[in-house]
C-alpha cells in the first residue's frame, strides 16, 4: 500500500497521476465497497469514509478490512484534522474517523507522501 496525503487543493491528484500514470483511479466519493476492495488507486479516500459514515456504517475497522482485501492499493486522501475544530458533531466524528483510519493505513503502507503546494515529500519509505 502507498498513500499520498495533504490538505485540500494541494495538488495530490496531479502528483498521483504523475507518479502512477498506469493506475486506473476510482473516486472515493462515488465508490462502493466492491470498487474500493478491487481498485488500483483511490482518489479522495476521505470522501469514501464520509459517505460510509453518512449511511450509518461503522468505519472503525475500515483500515483493517482494506489492508486484508486490497493491500497493494494507492490511496490519495485529504488530511482533515488541521484547522478549527468543527462545531457540528458529525463533522467532528468524521474528522476523527479519517485521522484514525489514515493513521492505521499509513502505519501499514510502504510509502507515504505528503503534498504541500504541489510538492510531494516522502515522509515514510519502508
CSV table of C-alpha atoms in Angstrom, one decimal:
chain,number,residue,atom,x,y,z
A,1,UNK,CA,0.0,0.0,0.0
A,2,UNK,CA,1.1,3.5,-0.7
A,3,UNK,CA,-0.5,6.8,0.4
A,4,UNK,CA,-0.5,10.4,-0.8
A,5,UNK,CA,-1.9,12.8,1.7
A,6,UNK,CA,-2.1,16.5,2.2
A,7,UNK,CA,-4.5,19.4,2.6
A,8,UNK,CA,-7.3,20.3,0.2
A,9,UNK,CA,-6.3,21.7,-3.2
A,10,UNK,CA,-2.6,21.0,-2.6
A,11,UNK,CA,-2.0,19.0,-5.9
A,12,UNK,CA,-2.4,15.5,-4.6
A,13,UNK,CA,-4.3,14.2,-7.6
A,14,UNK,CA,-1.9,15.8,-10.1
A,15,UNK,CA,1.1,14.3,-8.3
A,16,UNK,CA,-0.6,10.9,-8.1
A,17,UNK,CA,-1.2,10.8,-11.8
A,18,UNK,CA,2.4,11.9,-12.5
A,19,UNK,CA,3.9,9.2,-10.2
A,20,UNK,CA,1.4,6.4,-11.2
A,21,UNK,CA,0.3,7.1,-14.8
A,22,UNK,CA,-0.6,3.4,-15.3
A,23,UNK,CA,-3.2,3.3,-12.5
A,24,UNK,CA,-6.9,3.3,-13.1
A,25,UNK,CA,-8.3,5.5,-10.3
A,26,UNK,CA,-11.7,5.4,-8.6
A,27,UNK,CA,-13.2,8.3,-6.8
A,28,UNK,CA,-13.9,7.6,-3.1
A,29,UNK,CA,-17.0,9.7,-3.1
A,30,UNK,CA,-18.5,7.7,-5.9
A,31,UNK,CA,-17.2,4.2,-5.0
A,32,UNK,CA,-18.9,1.4,-3.1
A,33,UNK,CA,-17.0,-1.2,-1.1
A,34,UNK,CA,-16.6,-3.6,-4.0
A,35,UNK,CA,-14.9,-0.8,-6.1
A,36,UNK,CA,-12.7,0.1,-3.1
A,37,UNK,CA,-11.8,-3.5,-2.5
A,38,UNK,CA,-10.6,-4.0,-6.1
A,39,UNK,CA,-9.3,-0.6,-7.0
A,40,UNK,CA,-5.7,0.0,-8.2
A,41,UNK,CA,-5.9,3.5,-6.8
A,42,UNK,CA,-8.4,5.6,-4.9
A,43,UNK,CA,-8.7,9.4,-5.1
A,44,UNK,CA,-10.5,11.3,-2.3
A,45,UNK,CA,-10.4,8.3,0.0
A,46,UNK,CA,-11.6,10.6,2.8
A,47,UNK,CA,-14.9,11.1,0.9
A,48,UNK,CA,-15.5,7.3,1.0
A,49,UNK,CA,-15.2,7.5,4.7
A,50,UNK,CA,-17.7,10.4,4.8
A,51,UNK,CA,-20.2,8.5,2.7
A,52,UNK,CA,-19.9,5.4,4.8
A,53,UNK,CA,-20.5,7.4,8.0
A,54,UNK,CA,-23.4,9.3,6.5
A,55,UNK,CA,-25.1,6.0,5.7
A,56,UNK,CA,-24.6,4.8,9.2
A,57,UNK,CA,-21.8,2.3,8.6
A,58,UNK,CA,-19.1,1.7,11.2
A,59,UNK,CA,-15.7,2.7,9.9
A,60,UNK,CA,-13.7,1.7,12.9
A,61,UNK,CA,-12.4,-1.5,11.2
A,62,UNK,CA,-12.1,0.0,7.7
A,63,UNK,CA,-8.3,0.1,7.7
A,64,UNK,CA,-8.0,-3.5,8.7
A,65,UNK,CA,-10.6,-4.6,6.1
A,66,UNK,CA,-8.9,-2.6,3.3
A,67,UNK,CA,-5.4,-4.0,4.2
A,68,UNK,CA,-6.8,-7.5,4.1
A,69,UNK,CA,-8.6,-7.3,0.8
A,70,UNK,CA,-6.5,-4.7,-1.2
A,71,UNK,CA,-3.0,-4.4,0.3
A,72,UNK,CA,-1.5,-3.0,-2.9
A,73,UNK,CA,-3.8,-0.1,-3.4
A,74,UNK,CA,-2.6,3.5,-3.8
A,75,UNK,CA,-4.6,5.9,-1.6
A,76,UNK,CA,-5.0,9.6,-2.0
A,77,UNK,CA,-6.6,11.4,0.9
A,78,UNK,CA,-7.1,14.8,2.4
A,79,UNK,CA,-5.7,15.5,5.8
A,80,UNK,CA,-8.8,16.8,7.5
A,81,UNK,CA,-7.5,17.2,11.1
A,82,UNK,CA,-6.0,20.6,10.8
A,83,UNK,CA,-7.6,24.0,11.5
A,84,UNK,CA,-10.6,24.9,13.5
A,85,UNK,CA,-12.5,22.0,15.2
A,86,UNK,CA,-16.0,21.9,13.7
A,87,UNK,CA,-19.0,22.7,15.8
A,88,UNK,CA,-21.1,20.1,14.1
A,89,UNK,CA,-20.9,16.7,15.9
A,90,UNK,CA,-20.9,14.7,12.7
A,91,UNK,CA,-18.1,16.8,11.2
A,92,UNK,CA,-16.0,16.2,14.4
A,93,UNK,CA,-16.7,12.5,14.3
A,94,UNK,CA,-15.8,12.4,10.6
A,95,UNK,CA,-12.6,14.3,11.2
A,96,UNK,CA,-11.6,11.9,13.9
A,97,UNK,CA,-12.5,8.8,11.8
A,98,UNK,CA,-10.4,10.0,8.8
A,99,UNK,CA,-7.5,10.6,11.1
A,100,UNK,CA,-7.7,7.2,12.8
A,101,UNK,CA,-8.3,5.2,9.6
A,102,UNK,CA,-5.5,7.0,7.7
A,103,UNK,CA,-3.1,6.6,10.7
A,104,UNK,CA,-3.6,2.9,10.6
A,105,UNK,CA,-3.2,2.8,6.8
A,106,UNK,CA,0.0,4.9,7.0
A,107,UNK,CA,1.5,2.6,9.5
A,108,UNK,CA,0.9,-0.3,7.2
A,109,UNK,CA,1.9,1.5,4.0
A,110,UNK,CA,5.3,1.0,2.5
A,111,UNK,CA,5.4,4.6,1.3
A,112,UNK,CA,3.6,7.8,2.4
A,113,UNK,CA,4.0,11.1,0.5
A,114,UNK,CA,2.8,14.4,1.9
A,115,UNK,CA,1.9,17.1,-0.7
A,116,UNK,CA,2.1,20.8,0.1
A,117,UNK,CA,1.8,23.4,-2.7
A,118,UNK,CA,2.1,20.6,-5.3
A,119,UNK,CA,5.4,19.4,-3.9
A,120,UNK,CA,5.5,15.8,-2.7
A,121,UNK,CA,7.7,14.9,0.2
A,122,UNK,CA,8.1,11.3,1.1
A,123,UNK,CA,7.6,11.0,4.9
A,124,UNK,CA,7.8,7.2,5.0
A,125,UNK,CA,9.7,4.8,2.8
A,126,UNK,CA,10.0,1.4,4.3
